[in-house]
């Protein structure tokens, strides 16, 4: 198998300082020529809340708490 690149997702949003340090570290990996940050916007927050709510609803349904 041949891999041209990777996409990395973090568990939580990084602040500017953490992002800079992470980008610097990734650039030190042999063969890495570009690291591009993706900004988190309000859409991300809305999606996270929607997923949380759906999971909570499903958990309550499984436990018979509805």
XYZ file of N, CA, C and O in Angstrom:
264
model
N 0.849 -1.183 0.000
C 0.000 0.000 0.000
C 0.889 1.239 0.000
O 1.897 1.293 0.680
N 0.475 2.226 -0.730
C 1.187 3.493 -0.799
C 0.279 4.590 -0.241
O -0.907 4.647 -0.579
N 0.810 5.433 0.628
C 0.024 6.500 1.266
C 0.628 7.845 0.901
O 1.826 8.068 1.092
N -0.199 8.740 0.389
C 0.268 10.070 0.001
C 0.164 11.069 1.151
O 0.923 12.012 1.246
N -0.786 10.867 2.045
C -0.982 11.802 3.144
C -1.907 11.225 4.189
O -2.463 10.150 4.016
N -2.057 11.956 5.273
C -2.912 11.547 6.382
C -3.763 12.733 6.821
O -3.356 13.878 6.688
N -4.917 12.434 7.395
C -5.761 13.453 8.018
C -5.799 13.110 9.498
O -6.054 11.972 9.867
N -5.533 14.102 10.337
C -5.488 13.894 11.783
C -6.599 14.724 12.430
O -6.739 15.904 12.134
N -7.392 14.094 13.294
C -8.439 14.801 14.034
C -8.087 14.751 15.513
O -7.649 13.718 16.013
N -8.297 15.848 16.208
C -8.015 15.922 17.633
C -9.279 15.691 18.445
O -10.382 15.969 17.989
N -9.103 15.208 19.652
C -10.218 14.958 20.557
C -10.949 16.242 20.920
O -12.144 16.258 21.187
N -10.207 17.331 20.957
C -10.774 18.639 21.298
C -10.079 19.697 20.456
O -9.037 19.436 19.864
N -10.642 20.892 20.398
C -10.006 21.988 19.674
C -8.738 22.410 20.408
O -8.696 22.418 21.640
N -7.714 22.752 19.647
C -6.468 23.216 20.233
C -6.438 24.735 20.242
O -6.930 25.372 19.307
N -5.834 25.312 21.289
C -5.660 26.761 21.266
C -4.481 27.077 20.342
O -3.802 26.179 19.844
N -4.253 28.361 20.077
C -3.212 28.758 19.122
C -1.834 28.219 19.490
O -1.091 27.753 18.627
N -1.496 28.280 20.761
C -0.175 27.816 21.219
C -0.023 26.313 20.980
O 0.998 25.861 20.447
N -1.031 25.541 21.369
C -0.983 24.092 21.163
C -0.903 23.751 19.678
O -0.169 22.852 19.271
N -1.661 24.475 18.872
C -1.663 24.223 17.433
C -0.284 24.498 16.830
O 0.216 23.691 16.041
N 0.331 25.610 17.226
C 1.669 25.929 16.721
C 2.670 24.841 17.073
O 3.461 24.415 16.227
N 2.660 24.392 18.311
C 3.597 23.349 18.759
C 3.347 22.028 18.028
O 4.276 21.327 17.653
N 2.080 21.698 17.807
C 1.741 20.454 17.114
C 2.187 20.519 15.657
O 2.757 19.559 15.130
N 1.946 21.660 15.010
C 2.381 21.831 13.617
C 3.895 21.718 13.520
O 4.428 21.041 12.633
N 4.599 22.371 14.452
C 6.065 22.284 14.454
C 6.535 20.844 14.605
O 7.460 20.401 13.916
N 5.895 20.106 15.499
C 6.281 18.707 15.718
C 6.018 17.862 14.474
O 6.854 17.037 14.081
N 4.872 18.059 13.844
C 4.553 17.290 12.641
C 5.505 17.616 11.491
O 5.862 16.739 10.697
N 5.933 18.862 11.395
C 6.870 19.250 10.343
C 8.237 18.591 10.527
O 9.006 18.478 9.583
N 8.531 18.143 11.752
C 9.806 17.471 12.021
C 9.806 16.006 11.591
O 10.854 15.378 11.522
N 8.633 15.458 11.291
C 8.525 14.070 10.867
C 9.101 13.948 9.456
O 8.784 14.755 8.569
N 9.931 12.966 9.255
C 10.587 12.768 7.964
C 9.550 12.629 6.851
O 8.596 11.868 6.964
N 9.732 13.393 5.780
C 8.861 13.313 4.624
C 7.686 14.277 4.641
O 7.018 14.442 3.630
N 7.409 14.924 5.775
C 6.284 15.869 5.855
C 6.702 17.170 5.177
O 7.734 17.748 5.512
N 5.911 17.605 4.195
C 6.245 18.845 3.502
C 5.218 19.951 3.770
O 5.477 21.111 3.507
N 4.045 19.584 4.306
C 3.021 20.597 4.556
C 2.082 20.144 5.669
O 1.666 18.993 5.697
N 1.771 21.063 6.568
C 0.766 20.834 7.609
C -0.146 22.057 7.593
O 0.320 23.182 7.736
N -1.436 21.840 7.389
C -2.383 22.946 7.294
C -3.451 22.824 8.375
O -4.133 21.804 8.446
N -3.603 23.855 9.202
C -4.661 23.812 10.219
C -6.037 24.032 9.597
O -6.173 24.673 8.562
N -7.045 23.467 10.221
C -8.434 23.667 9.823
C -9.134 24.325 11.007
O -9.189 23.749 12.089
N -9.624 25.503 10.798
C -10.277 26.236 11.876
C -11.600 25.617 12.276
O -12.330 25.088 11.442
N -11.888 25.670 13.560
C -13.170 25.170 14.074
C -14.127 26.352 14.144
O -13.795 27.395 14.698
N -15.289 26.195 13.563
C -16.277 27.262 13.570
C -17.500 26.861 14.353
O -17.553 25.804 14.987
N -18.496 27.694 14.290
C -19.722 27.424 15.040
C -20.417 26.158 14.541
O -21.105 25.491 15.304
N -20.192 25.802 13.258
C -20.807 24.587 12.732
C -20.316 23.358 13.502
O -21.079 22.438 13.777
N -19.029 23.363 13.840
C -18.458 22.254 14.600
C -19.137 22.145 15.966
O -19.473 21.051 16.408
N -19.293 23.270 16.633
C -19.943 23.272 17.948
C -21.381 22.760 17.846
O -21.829 21.969 18.685
N -22.102 23.212 16.822
C -23.485 22.754 16.641
C -23.535 21.250 16.387
O -24.383 20.546 16.940
N -22.639 20.758 15.551
C -22.613 19.321 15.261
C -22.286 18.502 16.501
O -22.888 17.456 16.742
N -21.348 18.963 17.286
C -20.982 18.247 18.518
C -22.157 18.179 19.480
O -22.430 17.144 20.084
N -22.852 19.302 19.636
C -24.008 19.328 20.533
C -25.119 18.423 20.024
O -25.778 17.734 20.796
N -25.333 18.406 18.711
C -26.355 17.537 18.119
C -26.028 16.069 18.382
O -26.882 15.298 18.809
N -24.770 15.701 18.193
C -24.357 14.313 18.428
C -24.504 13.960 19.900
O -25.006 12.888 20.245
N -24.098 14.867 20.795
C -24.261 14.632 22.237
C -25.716 14.394 22.603
O -26.040 13.468 23.345
N -26.584 15.244 22.075
C -28.007 15.136 22.372
C -28.573 13.816 21.842
O -29.323 13.124 22.536
N -28.188 13.447 20.620
C -28.675 12.188 20.044
C -28.200 10.988 20.863
O -28.974 10.061 21.113
N -26.943 11.015 21.292
C -26.426 9.911 22.103
C -27.126 9.839 23.453
O -27.452 8.751 23.942
N -27.375 10.991 24.053
C -28.077 11.025 25.331
C -29.504 10.495 25.175
O -29.959 9.690 25.997
N -30.181 10.903 24.104
C -31.539 10.408 23.848
C -31.548 8.896 23.657
O -32.413 8.197 24.190
N -30.585 8.375 22.899
C -30.515 6.935 22.660
C -30.195 6.175 23.944
O -30.757 5.111 24.197
N -29.325 6.734 24.769
C -28.984 6.100 26.043
C -30.200 6.063 26.956
O -30.488 5.043 27.583
N -30.930 7.171 27.027
C -32.147 7.219 27.851
C -33.183 6.222 27.365
O -33.868 5.576 28.149
N -33.310 6.098 26.035
C -34.273 5.145 25.467
C -33.882 3.711 25.843
O -34.744 2.899 26.187
N -32.593 3.415 25.799
C -32.136 2.079 26.153
C -32.382 1.771 27.630
O -32.690 0.645 28.002
N -32.262 2.799 28.461
C -32.455 2.628 29.904
C -33.924 2.762 30.301
O -34.264 2.591 31.482
N -34.778 3.057 29.337
C -36.200 3.191 29.623
C -36.552 4.433 30.403
O -37.515 4.447 31.156
N -35.789 5.504 30.246
C -36.023 6.741 30.997
C -36.813 7.773 30.210
O -36.948 8.898 30.644
N -37.332 7.430 29.051
C -38.089 8.418 28.266
C -39.474 8.565 28.763
O -40.158 7.711 29.166
